[in-house]
Each structure stands twice: as C-alpha cells, then as structure tokens.
Tab-separated table of C-alpha atoms and ligand atoms in Angstrom:
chain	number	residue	atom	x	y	z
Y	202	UNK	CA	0.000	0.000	0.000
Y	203	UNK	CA	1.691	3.555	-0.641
Y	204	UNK	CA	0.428	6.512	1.055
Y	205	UNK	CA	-1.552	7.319	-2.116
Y	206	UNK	CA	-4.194	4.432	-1.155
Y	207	UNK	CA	-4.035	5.079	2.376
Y	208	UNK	CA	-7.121	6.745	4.109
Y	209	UNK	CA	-6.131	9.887	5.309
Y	210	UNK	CA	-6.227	8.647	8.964
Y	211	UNK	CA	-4.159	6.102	8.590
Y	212	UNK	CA	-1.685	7.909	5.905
Y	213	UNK	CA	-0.853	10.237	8.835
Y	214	UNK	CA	-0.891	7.366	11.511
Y	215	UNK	CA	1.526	5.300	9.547
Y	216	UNK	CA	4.016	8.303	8.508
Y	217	UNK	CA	4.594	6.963	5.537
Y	218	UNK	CA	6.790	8.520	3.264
Y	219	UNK	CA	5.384	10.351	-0.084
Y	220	UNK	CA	5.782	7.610	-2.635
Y	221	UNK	CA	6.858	7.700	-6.435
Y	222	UNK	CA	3.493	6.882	-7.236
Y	223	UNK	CA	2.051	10.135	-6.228
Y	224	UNK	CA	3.536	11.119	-9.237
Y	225	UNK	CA	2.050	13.774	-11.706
Y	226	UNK	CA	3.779	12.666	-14.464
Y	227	UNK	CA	1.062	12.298	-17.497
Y	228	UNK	CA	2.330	8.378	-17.890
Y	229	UNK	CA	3.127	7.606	-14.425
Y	230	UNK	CA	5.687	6.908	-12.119
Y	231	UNK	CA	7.841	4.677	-14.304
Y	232	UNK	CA	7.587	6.363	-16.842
Y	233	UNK	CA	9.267	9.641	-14.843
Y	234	UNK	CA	12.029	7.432	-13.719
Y	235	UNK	CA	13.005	6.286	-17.184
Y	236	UNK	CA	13.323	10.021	-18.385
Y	237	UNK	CA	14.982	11.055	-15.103
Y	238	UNK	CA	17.563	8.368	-15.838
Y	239	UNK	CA	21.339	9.341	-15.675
Y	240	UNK	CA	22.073	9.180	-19.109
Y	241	UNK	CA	24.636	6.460	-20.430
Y	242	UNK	CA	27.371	7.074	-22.004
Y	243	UNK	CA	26.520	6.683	-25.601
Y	244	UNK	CA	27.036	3.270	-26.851
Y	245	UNK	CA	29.176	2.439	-29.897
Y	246	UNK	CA	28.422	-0.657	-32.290
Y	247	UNK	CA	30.075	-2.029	-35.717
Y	248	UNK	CA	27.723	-2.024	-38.936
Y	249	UNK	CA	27.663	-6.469	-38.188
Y	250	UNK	CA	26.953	-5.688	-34.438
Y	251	UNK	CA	24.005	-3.285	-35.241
Y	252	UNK	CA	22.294	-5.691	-37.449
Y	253	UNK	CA	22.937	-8.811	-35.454
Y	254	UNK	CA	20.701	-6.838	-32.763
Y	255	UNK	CA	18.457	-5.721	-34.981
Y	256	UNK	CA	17.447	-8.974	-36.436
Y	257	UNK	CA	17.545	-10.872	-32.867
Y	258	UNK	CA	14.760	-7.923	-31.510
Y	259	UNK	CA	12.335	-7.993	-35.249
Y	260	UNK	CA	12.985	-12.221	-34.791
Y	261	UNK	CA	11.623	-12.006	-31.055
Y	262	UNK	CA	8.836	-9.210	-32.210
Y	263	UNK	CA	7.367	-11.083	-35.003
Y	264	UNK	CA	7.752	-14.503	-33.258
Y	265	UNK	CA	5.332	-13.231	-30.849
Y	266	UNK	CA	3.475	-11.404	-33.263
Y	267	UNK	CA	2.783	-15.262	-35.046
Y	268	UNK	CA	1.768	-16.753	-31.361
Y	269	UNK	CA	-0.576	-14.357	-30.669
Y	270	UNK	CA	-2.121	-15.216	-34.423
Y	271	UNK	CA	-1.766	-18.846	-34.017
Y	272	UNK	CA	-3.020	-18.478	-30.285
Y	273	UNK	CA	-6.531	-16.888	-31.175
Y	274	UNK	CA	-6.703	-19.638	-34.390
Y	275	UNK	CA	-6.638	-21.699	-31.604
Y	276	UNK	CA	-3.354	-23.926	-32.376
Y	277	UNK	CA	-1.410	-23.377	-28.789
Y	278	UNK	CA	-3.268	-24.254	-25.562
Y	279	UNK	CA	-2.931	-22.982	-22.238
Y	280	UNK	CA	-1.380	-19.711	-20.840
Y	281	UNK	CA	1.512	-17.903	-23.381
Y	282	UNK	CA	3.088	-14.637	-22.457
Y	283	UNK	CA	4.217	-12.464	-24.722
Y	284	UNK	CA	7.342	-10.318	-24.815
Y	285	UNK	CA	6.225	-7.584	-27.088
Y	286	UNK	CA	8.302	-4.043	-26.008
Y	287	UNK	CA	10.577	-5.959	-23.930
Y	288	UNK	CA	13.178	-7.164	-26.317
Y	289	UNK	CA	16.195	-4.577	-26.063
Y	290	UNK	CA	16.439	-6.855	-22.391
Y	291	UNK	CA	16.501	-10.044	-24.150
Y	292	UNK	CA	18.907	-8.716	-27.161
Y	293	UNK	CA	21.380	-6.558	-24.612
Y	294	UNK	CA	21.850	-9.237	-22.466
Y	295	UNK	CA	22.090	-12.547	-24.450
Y	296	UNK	CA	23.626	-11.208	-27.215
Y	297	UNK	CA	26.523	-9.697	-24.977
Y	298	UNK	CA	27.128	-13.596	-23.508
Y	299	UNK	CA	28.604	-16.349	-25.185
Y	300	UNK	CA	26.367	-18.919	-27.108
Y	301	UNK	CA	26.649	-22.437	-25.679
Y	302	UNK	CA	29.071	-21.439	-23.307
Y	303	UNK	CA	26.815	-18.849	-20.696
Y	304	UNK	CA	23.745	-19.905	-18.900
Y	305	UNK	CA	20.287	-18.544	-19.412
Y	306	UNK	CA	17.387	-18.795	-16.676
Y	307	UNK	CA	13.719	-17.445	-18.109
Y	308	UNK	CA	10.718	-17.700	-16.990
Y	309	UNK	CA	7.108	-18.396	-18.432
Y	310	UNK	CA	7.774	-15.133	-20.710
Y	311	UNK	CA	10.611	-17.445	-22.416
Y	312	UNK	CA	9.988	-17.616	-25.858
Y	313	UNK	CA	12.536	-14.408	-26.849
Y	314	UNK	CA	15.291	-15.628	-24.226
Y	315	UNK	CA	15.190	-18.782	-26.242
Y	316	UNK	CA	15.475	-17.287	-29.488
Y	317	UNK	CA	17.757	-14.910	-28.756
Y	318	UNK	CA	19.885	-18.062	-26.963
Y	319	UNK	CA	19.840	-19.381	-30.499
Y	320	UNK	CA	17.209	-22.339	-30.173
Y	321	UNK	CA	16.231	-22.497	-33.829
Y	322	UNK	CA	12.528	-20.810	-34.125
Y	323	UNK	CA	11.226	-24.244	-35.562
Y	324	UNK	CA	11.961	-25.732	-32.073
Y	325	UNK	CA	10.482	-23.053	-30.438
Y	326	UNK	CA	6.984	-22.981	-32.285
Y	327	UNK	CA	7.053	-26.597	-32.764
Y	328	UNK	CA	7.057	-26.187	-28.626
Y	329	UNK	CA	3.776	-24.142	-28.601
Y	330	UNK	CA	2.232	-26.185	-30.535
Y	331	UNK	CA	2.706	-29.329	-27.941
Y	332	UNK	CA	4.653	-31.540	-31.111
Y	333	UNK	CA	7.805	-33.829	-30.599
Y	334	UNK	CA	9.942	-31.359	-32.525
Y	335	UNK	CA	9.335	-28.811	-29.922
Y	336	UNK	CA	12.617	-27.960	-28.059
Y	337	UNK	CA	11.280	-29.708	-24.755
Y	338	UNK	CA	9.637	-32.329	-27.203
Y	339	UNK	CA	6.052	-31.414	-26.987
Y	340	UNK	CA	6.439	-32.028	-23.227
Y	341	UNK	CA	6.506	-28.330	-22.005
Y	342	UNK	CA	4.547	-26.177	-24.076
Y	343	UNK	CA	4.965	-22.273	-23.654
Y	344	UNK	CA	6.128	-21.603	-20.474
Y	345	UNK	CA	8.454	-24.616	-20.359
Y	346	UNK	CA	10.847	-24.086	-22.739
Y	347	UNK	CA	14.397	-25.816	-22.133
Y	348	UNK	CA	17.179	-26.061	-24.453
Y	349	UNK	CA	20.918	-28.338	-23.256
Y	350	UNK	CA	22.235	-27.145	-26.363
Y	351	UNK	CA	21.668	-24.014	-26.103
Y	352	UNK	CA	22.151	-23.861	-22.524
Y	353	UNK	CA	18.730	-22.612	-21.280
Y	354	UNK	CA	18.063	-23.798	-18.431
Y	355	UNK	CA	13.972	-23.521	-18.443
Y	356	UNK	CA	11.376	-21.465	-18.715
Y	357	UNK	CA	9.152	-21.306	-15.075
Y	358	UNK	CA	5.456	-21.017	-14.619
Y	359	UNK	CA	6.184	-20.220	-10.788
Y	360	UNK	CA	7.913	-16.901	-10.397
Y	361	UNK	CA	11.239	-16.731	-9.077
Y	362	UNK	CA	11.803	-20.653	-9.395
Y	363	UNK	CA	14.448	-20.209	-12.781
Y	364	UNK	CA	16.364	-17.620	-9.570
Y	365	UNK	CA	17.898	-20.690	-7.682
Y	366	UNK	CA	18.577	-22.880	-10.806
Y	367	UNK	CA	20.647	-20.235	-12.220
Y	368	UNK	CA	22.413	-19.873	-8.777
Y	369	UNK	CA	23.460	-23.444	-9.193
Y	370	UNK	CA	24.789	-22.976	-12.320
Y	371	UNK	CA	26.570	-19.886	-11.120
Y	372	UNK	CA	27.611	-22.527	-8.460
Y	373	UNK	CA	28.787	-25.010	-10.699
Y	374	UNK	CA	31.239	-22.919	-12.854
Y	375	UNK	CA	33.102	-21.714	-9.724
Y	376	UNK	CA	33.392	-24.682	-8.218
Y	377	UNK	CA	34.544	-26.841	-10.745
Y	378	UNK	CA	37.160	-23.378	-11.602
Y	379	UNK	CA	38.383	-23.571	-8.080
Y	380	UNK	CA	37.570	-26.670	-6.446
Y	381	UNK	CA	37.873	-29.068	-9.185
Y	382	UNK	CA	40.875	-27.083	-11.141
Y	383	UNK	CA	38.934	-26.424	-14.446
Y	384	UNK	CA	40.518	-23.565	-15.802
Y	385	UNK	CA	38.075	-23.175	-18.663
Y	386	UNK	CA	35.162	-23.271	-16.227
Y	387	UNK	CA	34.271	-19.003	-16.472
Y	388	UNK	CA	30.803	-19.183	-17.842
Y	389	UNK	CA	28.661	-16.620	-16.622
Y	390	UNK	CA	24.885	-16.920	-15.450
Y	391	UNK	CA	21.994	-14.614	-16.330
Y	392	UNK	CA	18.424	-15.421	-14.577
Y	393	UNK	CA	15.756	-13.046	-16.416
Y	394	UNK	CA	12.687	-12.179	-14.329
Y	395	UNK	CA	10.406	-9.336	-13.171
Y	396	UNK	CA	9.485	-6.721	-11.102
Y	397	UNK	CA	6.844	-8.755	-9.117
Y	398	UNK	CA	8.953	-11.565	-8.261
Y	399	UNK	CA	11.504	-9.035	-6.602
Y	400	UNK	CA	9.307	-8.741	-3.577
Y	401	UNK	CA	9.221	-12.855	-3.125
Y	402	UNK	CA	11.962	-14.792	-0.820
Y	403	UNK	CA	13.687	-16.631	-2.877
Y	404	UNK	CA	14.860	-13.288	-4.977
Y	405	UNK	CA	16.478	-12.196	-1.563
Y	406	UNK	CA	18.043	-15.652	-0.066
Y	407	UNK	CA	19.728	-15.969	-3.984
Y	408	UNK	CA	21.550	-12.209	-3.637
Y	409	UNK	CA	22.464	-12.982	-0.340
Y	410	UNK	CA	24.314	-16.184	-1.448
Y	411	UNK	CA	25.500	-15.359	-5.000
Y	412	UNK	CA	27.402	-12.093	-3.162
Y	413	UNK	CA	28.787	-14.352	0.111
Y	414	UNK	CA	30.529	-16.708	-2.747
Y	415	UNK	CA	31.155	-13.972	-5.639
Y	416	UNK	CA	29.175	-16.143	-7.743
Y	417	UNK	CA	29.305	-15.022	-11.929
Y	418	UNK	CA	25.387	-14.303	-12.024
Y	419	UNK	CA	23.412	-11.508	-13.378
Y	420	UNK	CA	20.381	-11.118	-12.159
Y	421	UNK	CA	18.108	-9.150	-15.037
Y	422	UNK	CA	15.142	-7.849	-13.602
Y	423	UNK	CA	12.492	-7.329	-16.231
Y	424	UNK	CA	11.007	-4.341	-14.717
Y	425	UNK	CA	7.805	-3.975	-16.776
Y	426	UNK	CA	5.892	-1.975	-14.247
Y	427	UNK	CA	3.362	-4.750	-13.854
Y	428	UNK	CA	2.520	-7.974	-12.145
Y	429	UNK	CA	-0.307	-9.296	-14.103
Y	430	UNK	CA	-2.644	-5.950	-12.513
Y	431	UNK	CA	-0.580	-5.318	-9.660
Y	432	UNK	CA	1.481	-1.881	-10.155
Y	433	UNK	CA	4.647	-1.743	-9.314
Y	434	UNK	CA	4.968	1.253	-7.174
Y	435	UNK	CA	1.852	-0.423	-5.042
Y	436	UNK	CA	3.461	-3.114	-4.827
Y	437	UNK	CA	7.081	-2.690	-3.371
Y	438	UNK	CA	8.932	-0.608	-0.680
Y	439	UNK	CA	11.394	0.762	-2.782
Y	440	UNK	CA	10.687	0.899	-6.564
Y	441	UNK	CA	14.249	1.125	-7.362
Y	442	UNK	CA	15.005	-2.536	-7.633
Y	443	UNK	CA	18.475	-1.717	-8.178
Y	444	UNK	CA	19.221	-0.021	-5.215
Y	445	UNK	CA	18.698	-3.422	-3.352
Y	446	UNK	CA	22.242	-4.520	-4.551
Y	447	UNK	CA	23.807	-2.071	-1.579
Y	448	UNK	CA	22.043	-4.311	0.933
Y	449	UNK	CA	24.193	-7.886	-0.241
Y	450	UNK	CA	26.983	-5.444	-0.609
Y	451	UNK	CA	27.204	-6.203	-4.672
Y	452	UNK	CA	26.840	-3.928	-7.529
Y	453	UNK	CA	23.773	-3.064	-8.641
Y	454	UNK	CA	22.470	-1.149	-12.186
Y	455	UNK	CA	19.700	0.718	-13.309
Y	456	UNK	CA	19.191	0.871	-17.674
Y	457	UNK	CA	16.907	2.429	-19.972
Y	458	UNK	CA	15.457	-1.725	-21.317
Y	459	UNK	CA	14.262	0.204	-24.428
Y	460	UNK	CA	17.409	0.983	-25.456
Y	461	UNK	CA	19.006	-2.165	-26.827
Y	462	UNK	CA	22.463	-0.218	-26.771
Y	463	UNK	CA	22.511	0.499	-23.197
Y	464	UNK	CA	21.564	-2.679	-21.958
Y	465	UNK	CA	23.705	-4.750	-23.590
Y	466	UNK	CA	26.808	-2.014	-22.629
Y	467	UNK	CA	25.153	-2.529	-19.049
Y	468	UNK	CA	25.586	-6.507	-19.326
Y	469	UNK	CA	28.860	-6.338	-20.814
Y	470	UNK	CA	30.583	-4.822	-17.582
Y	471	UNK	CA	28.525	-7.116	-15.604
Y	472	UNK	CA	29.665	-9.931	-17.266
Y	473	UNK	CA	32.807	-8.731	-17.179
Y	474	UNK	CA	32.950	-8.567	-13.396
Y	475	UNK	CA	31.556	-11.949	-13.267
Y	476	UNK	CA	34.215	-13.375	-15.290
Y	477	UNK	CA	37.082	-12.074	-13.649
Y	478	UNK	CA	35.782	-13.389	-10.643
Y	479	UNK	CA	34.106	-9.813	-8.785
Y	480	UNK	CA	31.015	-11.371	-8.306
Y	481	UNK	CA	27.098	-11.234	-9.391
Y	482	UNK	CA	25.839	-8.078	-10.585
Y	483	UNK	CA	21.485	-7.075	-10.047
Y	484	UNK	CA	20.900	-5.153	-13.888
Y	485	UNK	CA	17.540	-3.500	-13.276
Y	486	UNK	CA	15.779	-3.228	-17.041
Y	487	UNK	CA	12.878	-0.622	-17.000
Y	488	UNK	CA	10.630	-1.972	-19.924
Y	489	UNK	CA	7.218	-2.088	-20.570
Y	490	UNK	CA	5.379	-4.673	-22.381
Y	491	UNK	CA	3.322	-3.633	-25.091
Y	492	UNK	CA	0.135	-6.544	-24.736
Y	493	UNK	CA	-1.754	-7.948	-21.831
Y	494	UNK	CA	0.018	-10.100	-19.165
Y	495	UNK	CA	-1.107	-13.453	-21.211
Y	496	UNK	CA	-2.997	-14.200	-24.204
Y	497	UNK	CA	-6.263	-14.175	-21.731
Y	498	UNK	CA	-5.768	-11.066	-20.325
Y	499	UNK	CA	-8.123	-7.921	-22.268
Y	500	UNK	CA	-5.483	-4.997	-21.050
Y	501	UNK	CA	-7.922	-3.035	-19.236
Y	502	UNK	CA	-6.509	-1.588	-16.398
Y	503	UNK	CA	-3.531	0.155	-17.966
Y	504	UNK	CA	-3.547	4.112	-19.002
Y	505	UNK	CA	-3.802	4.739	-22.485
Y	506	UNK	CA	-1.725	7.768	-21.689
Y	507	UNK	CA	1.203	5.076	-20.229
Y	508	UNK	CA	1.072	2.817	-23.806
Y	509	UNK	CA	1.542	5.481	-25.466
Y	510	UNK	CA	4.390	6.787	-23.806
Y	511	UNK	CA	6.194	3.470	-24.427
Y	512	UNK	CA	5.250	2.567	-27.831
Y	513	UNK	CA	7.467	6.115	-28.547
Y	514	UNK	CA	10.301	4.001	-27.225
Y	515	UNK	CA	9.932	0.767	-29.140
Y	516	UNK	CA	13.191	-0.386	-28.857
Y	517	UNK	CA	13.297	-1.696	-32.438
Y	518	UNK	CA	12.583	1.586	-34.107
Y	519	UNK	CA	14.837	3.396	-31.586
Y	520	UNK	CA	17.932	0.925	-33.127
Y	521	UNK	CA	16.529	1.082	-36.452
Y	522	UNK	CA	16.656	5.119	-36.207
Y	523	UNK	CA	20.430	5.233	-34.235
Y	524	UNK	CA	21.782	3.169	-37.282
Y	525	UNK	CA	20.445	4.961	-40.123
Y	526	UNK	CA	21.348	8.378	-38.136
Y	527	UNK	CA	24.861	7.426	-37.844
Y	528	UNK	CA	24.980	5.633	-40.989
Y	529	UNK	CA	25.886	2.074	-39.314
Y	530	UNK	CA	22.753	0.635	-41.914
Y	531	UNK	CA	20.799	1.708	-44.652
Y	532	UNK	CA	16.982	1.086	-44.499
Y	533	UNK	CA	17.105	-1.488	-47.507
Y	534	UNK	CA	19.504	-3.365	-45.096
Y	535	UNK	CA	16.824	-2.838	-42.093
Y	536	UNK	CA	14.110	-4.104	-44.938
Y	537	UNK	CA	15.578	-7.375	-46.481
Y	538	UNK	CA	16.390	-8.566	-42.535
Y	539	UNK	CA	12.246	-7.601	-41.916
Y	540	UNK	CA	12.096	-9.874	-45.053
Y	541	UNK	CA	14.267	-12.585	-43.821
Y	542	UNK	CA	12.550	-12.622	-40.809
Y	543	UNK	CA	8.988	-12.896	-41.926
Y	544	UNK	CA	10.191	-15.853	-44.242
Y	545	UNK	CA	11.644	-17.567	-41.320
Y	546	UNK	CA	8.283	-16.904	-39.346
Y	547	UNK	CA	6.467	-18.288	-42.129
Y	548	UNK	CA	8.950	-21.173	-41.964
Y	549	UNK	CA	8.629	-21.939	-38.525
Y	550	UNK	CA	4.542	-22.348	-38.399
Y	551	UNK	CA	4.890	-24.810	-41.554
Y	552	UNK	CA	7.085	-26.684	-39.759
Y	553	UNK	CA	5.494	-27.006	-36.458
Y	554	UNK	CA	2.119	-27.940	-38.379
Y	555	UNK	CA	3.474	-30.520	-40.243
Y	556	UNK	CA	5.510	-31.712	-37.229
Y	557	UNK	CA	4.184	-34.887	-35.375
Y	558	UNK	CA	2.107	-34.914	-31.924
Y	559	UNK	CA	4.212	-36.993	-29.175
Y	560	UNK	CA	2.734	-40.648	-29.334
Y	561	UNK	CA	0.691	-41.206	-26.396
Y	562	UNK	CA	2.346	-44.665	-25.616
Y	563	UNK	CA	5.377	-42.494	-24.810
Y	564	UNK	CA	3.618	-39.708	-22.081
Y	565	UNK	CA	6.142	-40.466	-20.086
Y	566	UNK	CA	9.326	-40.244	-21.899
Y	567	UNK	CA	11.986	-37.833	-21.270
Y	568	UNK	CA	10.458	-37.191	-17.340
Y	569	UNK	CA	14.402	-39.131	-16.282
Y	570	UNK	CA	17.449	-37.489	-17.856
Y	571	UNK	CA	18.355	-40.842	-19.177
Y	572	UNK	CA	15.677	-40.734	-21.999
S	623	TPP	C1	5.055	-18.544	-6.884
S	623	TPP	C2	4.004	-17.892	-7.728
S	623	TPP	N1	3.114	-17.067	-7.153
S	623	TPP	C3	2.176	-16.451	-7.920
S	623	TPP	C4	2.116	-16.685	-9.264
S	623	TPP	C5	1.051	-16.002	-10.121
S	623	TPP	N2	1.683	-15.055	-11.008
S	623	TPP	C6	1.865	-15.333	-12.311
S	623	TPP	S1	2.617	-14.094	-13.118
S	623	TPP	C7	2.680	-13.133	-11.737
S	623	TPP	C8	3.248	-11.741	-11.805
S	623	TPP	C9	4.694	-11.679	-12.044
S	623	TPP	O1	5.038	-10.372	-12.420
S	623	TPP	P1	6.497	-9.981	-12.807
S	623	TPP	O2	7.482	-10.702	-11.946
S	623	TPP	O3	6.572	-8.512	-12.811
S	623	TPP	O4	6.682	-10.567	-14.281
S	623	TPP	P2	6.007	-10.120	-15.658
S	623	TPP	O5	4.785	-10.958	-15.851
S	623	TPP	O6	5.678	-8.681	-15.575
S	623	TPP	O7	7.017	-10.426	-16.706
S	623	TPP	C10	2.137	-13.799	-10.658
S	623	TPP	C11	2.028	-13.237	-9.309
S	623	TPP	C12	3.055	-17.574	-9.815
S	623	TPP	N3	3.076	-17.853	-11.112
S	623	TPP	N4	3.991	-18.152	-9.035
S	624	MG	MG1	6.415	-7.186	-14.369
C-alpha cells in the first residue's frame, strides 16, 4: 500500500513517506524514472553488431506477433506470455554472452530468451504447438521451454523458481574453476525475471548467497511496471530494484530496457565482473510490455496515456533510427532482414504444423534425464 491508497487517517498514523506513485507525471511513475535516468554514455556498435541486434529484436517481435495469431486460431493451448516491447532486455543481455558457453534462466515469458539463446525458431513454435519437434519435445509447451544445447536452463510457470537454478549454475562454474581445477570453467549466469517476483523470498536468499561466494550471475530484472494488474509502485517498498544490490553489498544497475544499446553495454561490464571473478551483478531493465500479461488477459486496467508513452520508445525503431542516423545501416539493409525474418516466421509455423504430436504410448518419456 503507498500513502496514495491510504485513508487519510491512517496515511498520517503510519508516517509513511510520499511515494513515487504520487507522481504527476502524465504516464506515471515509471515512466518519470526512465526520463529522469542518468544518461549512459553513448554506446558504440560495428555495422555487423548493429544488425545482429536488430534482427535478434524484429525475430523475437514477429515470433510473438505469429503466437498471438496462431493463439486466437486456436493452435497453442494454455497460458503464453508475450514479450512484445521488452526485447532490447533479451537482445542486450544474451547477445553480450557467449552462445553455448553462458547460462540462461527465463521464466514463463521465455519464448525471446530462447530465441535470442539461439534455439532455432522451428523448435520453439514446434514447442507451442505441444509436437515432438518442440525444443522440450512437446512435453513443455509455452512456459516450459528448455534447451541443453543451447544452454537454457527452463522457462518457469512459478515466479522466481528459474532464480535458484541459475544460482546453481553460477555454483557449478566456480566450483569446478576452483575446487575441481577447471581452468576453462568461467561461464557466466543470467536469470531473467520481473518486477513482481523481486518482492518474493527466494529473490532475496539468492543475492544474499550469489554475493557471500562472488558467484558469476546476473540477475536481469524485467522491470515492466506490472505484475499481471498489480502496479509496481503499489506493490514494493522501494521501486528502485536496483538499489537493493547495496544491501548484499554487490553492484547493482539501473538501464533504460528500451534501449538495446545500453543494456547490452550494461551486461557487458557485468559480465565482465563476473568473469574475472568480482562477483554477481542485479541489472535492473525498466521496460514495458506492449500486450496484456497473457494471451487471456483484455489490457484493461492500464492508461492509455502510459502505452503510449512506451510505444514512442519501441526499442526496435529506436535501433533502427540510431543506425540509419549514424549511418551504421541503410533502411534497404533494415528491410531485407524484416524480409528474412517474416520468411523464417512463415517457416517456422509450416514446420510445427506438419511436425508430429508426441505418441501417447510415450507420455512419459523424457520425465528421467536418461531418456
Ligand atoms: C510462486 C508464484 N506465485 C504467484 C504466481 C502467479 N503469477 C503469475 S505471473 C505473476 C506476476 C509476475 O510479475 P512480474 O514478476 O513482474 O513478471 P512479468 O509478468 O511482468 O514479466 C504472478 C504473481 C506464480 N506464477 N507463481
Ligand atoms: Mg512485471
């Protein structure tokens, strides 16, 4: 409760201190903070760099765009969670670790992470679609995505329960570094979740123990102003995530997560500290996403006048404008990716159609790691 919702009795009883959410900006409180951030230093990029990024955040975008088609045709079942507006997080970070070496933690909003991880997009959709080509073979469906190749290590339907499993893997690399002798062991963890699962225990036990053992974990919080209906700033002490490093005594990061640049500058000195052995860093990502919490969920409760301060700062466009400006890309390089991509998308569905259903004799395959 903030001192906003408070009757006035009890506001003055409690002495609770003016909140952020009293704000009077004209799209709220998180909104103000993003345009009251420090500004970064201005990130540099190569022309290949640029339009690796690129084409990871239109991939993710139009991904989800298909699900939420396929979704309403009524092809994928249950609850899926889209990542729309969110993928400068997904891009900055993954992209700035090293494929099949680092270790990725998601949570039932996984489908980007994945992609961006480089699971192949047929996996992926095959994976929605409940069929044995799906990268947890039909077994997992959207919010159970889990790739050993491609060293995801799960999507979550329960928040906070990928925070612990990335610890462990955190866990692993230093110990088999320094207790087993491994020299190559310096992979670097990154556990991806939100804003709402920052005020649950596990969140808090994990800092505690990934600072006491300088563990090589960043923890990325998604902060997308929302838990399902629940605003942030009604929902949490101290709406600075970030500033809940100083309490565990690590370092601790707040980023504009529109601004694919940033964040991925932001992850590359975390990782960077993680890998020389400084410790676990908490990267606090204010995002938005641009749909309802699922596929079920209308979108009613959310200004107008907040959307449409974020869709300004789609995080595609605002890469796709920084090239052309400094003349990293042309826009017929920005098109034929869009092409590429769309022909991929297109791929992906024909393959996940066409793919088989798991055979019911075999329900309960793959539950042992032996199968
Ligand atoms: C342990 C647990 N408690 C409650 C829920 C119900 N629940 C599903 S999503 C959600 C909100 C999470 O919000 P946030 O962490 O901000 O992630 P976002 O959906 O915004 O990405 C909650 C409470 C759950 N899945 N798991
Ligand atoms: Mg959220």
């Amino acid at each position: 409760m903030t001192k906003a919702d408070m009757s006035p009795d009890l506001a003055a009883a409690s002495g609770a201190p003016a909140c952020s959410a009293e704000s009077t900006h004209v799209a709220g409180p998180h909104a103000e903070r993003l345009e009251n951030l420090y500004p970064a230093t201005p990130a540099t990029v190569s022309h290949d760099e640029g339009l690796m990024l690129y084409r990871d955040m239109v991939l993710g975008r139009r991904f989800e765009d298909k699900c939420a088609e396929m979704y309403y045709r009524g092809k994928m079942f249950g609850f899926v969670h889209l990542y729309n507006g969110q993928e400068a997080v997904s891009t900055g970070v993954i992209k700035a670790m090293k494929a099949q070496h680092d270790w990725f933690c998601s949570t039932y909003r996984d489908h980007v992470h994945a992609l961006s991880a480089g699971v192949p997009a047929r996996e992926v959709m095959s994976e929605l679609f409940g069929k044995e080509t799906g990268c947890s073979k039909g077994r997992g469906g959207s919010m159970h995505l889990f790739s050993k190749e491609h060293h995801l290590l799960g999507g979550y339907a329960f928040i906070g329960e990928g925070i612990p499993v990335a610890l462990g893997a955190a866990f692993t690399s230093r110990y088999m570094r320094d207790a087993l002798g491994d020299a190559s062991s310096d992979a670097v963890t990154a556990a991806f979740f939100g804003d709402g699962t920052c005020n649950i225990g596990q969140f808090y036990e994990c800092l505690n123990m990934a600072a006491l053992w300088r563990l090589p974990i960043l923890f990325v919080v998604e902060n997308n102003k929302w838990a399902i209906g629940m605003d942030h700033n009604r929902a949490t002490s101290d709406p600075e995530i970030w500033r809940k490093a100083a309490a565990f005594g690590m370092a601790g990061e707040e980023v504009d997560g529109m601004d694919v640049l940033a964040v991925r500058a932001a992850a590359q000195r975390a990782i960077e500290r993680a890998r020389a052995g400084e410790g676990p860093t908490l990267l606090e990502c204010l995002t938005y996403r641009y749909r309802g919490h699922s596929l079920a969920d209308p979108d009613e409760l959310r200004a107008e006048a907040e959307k449409e301060f974020w869709a300004k700062r789609d995080p595609i466009k605002g890469l796709a404008a920084h090239l052309i400006e400094h003349k990293l890309a042309t826009s017929e390089e920005l098109q034929a990716i869009d092409k590429q991509i769309d022909a991929e998308i297109t791929d992906c569905v024909e393959f996940a159609l066409a793919a088989p259903e798991p055979k019911p004799e075999e329900l309960t395959r793959y539950i042992w790691a032996e199968d």
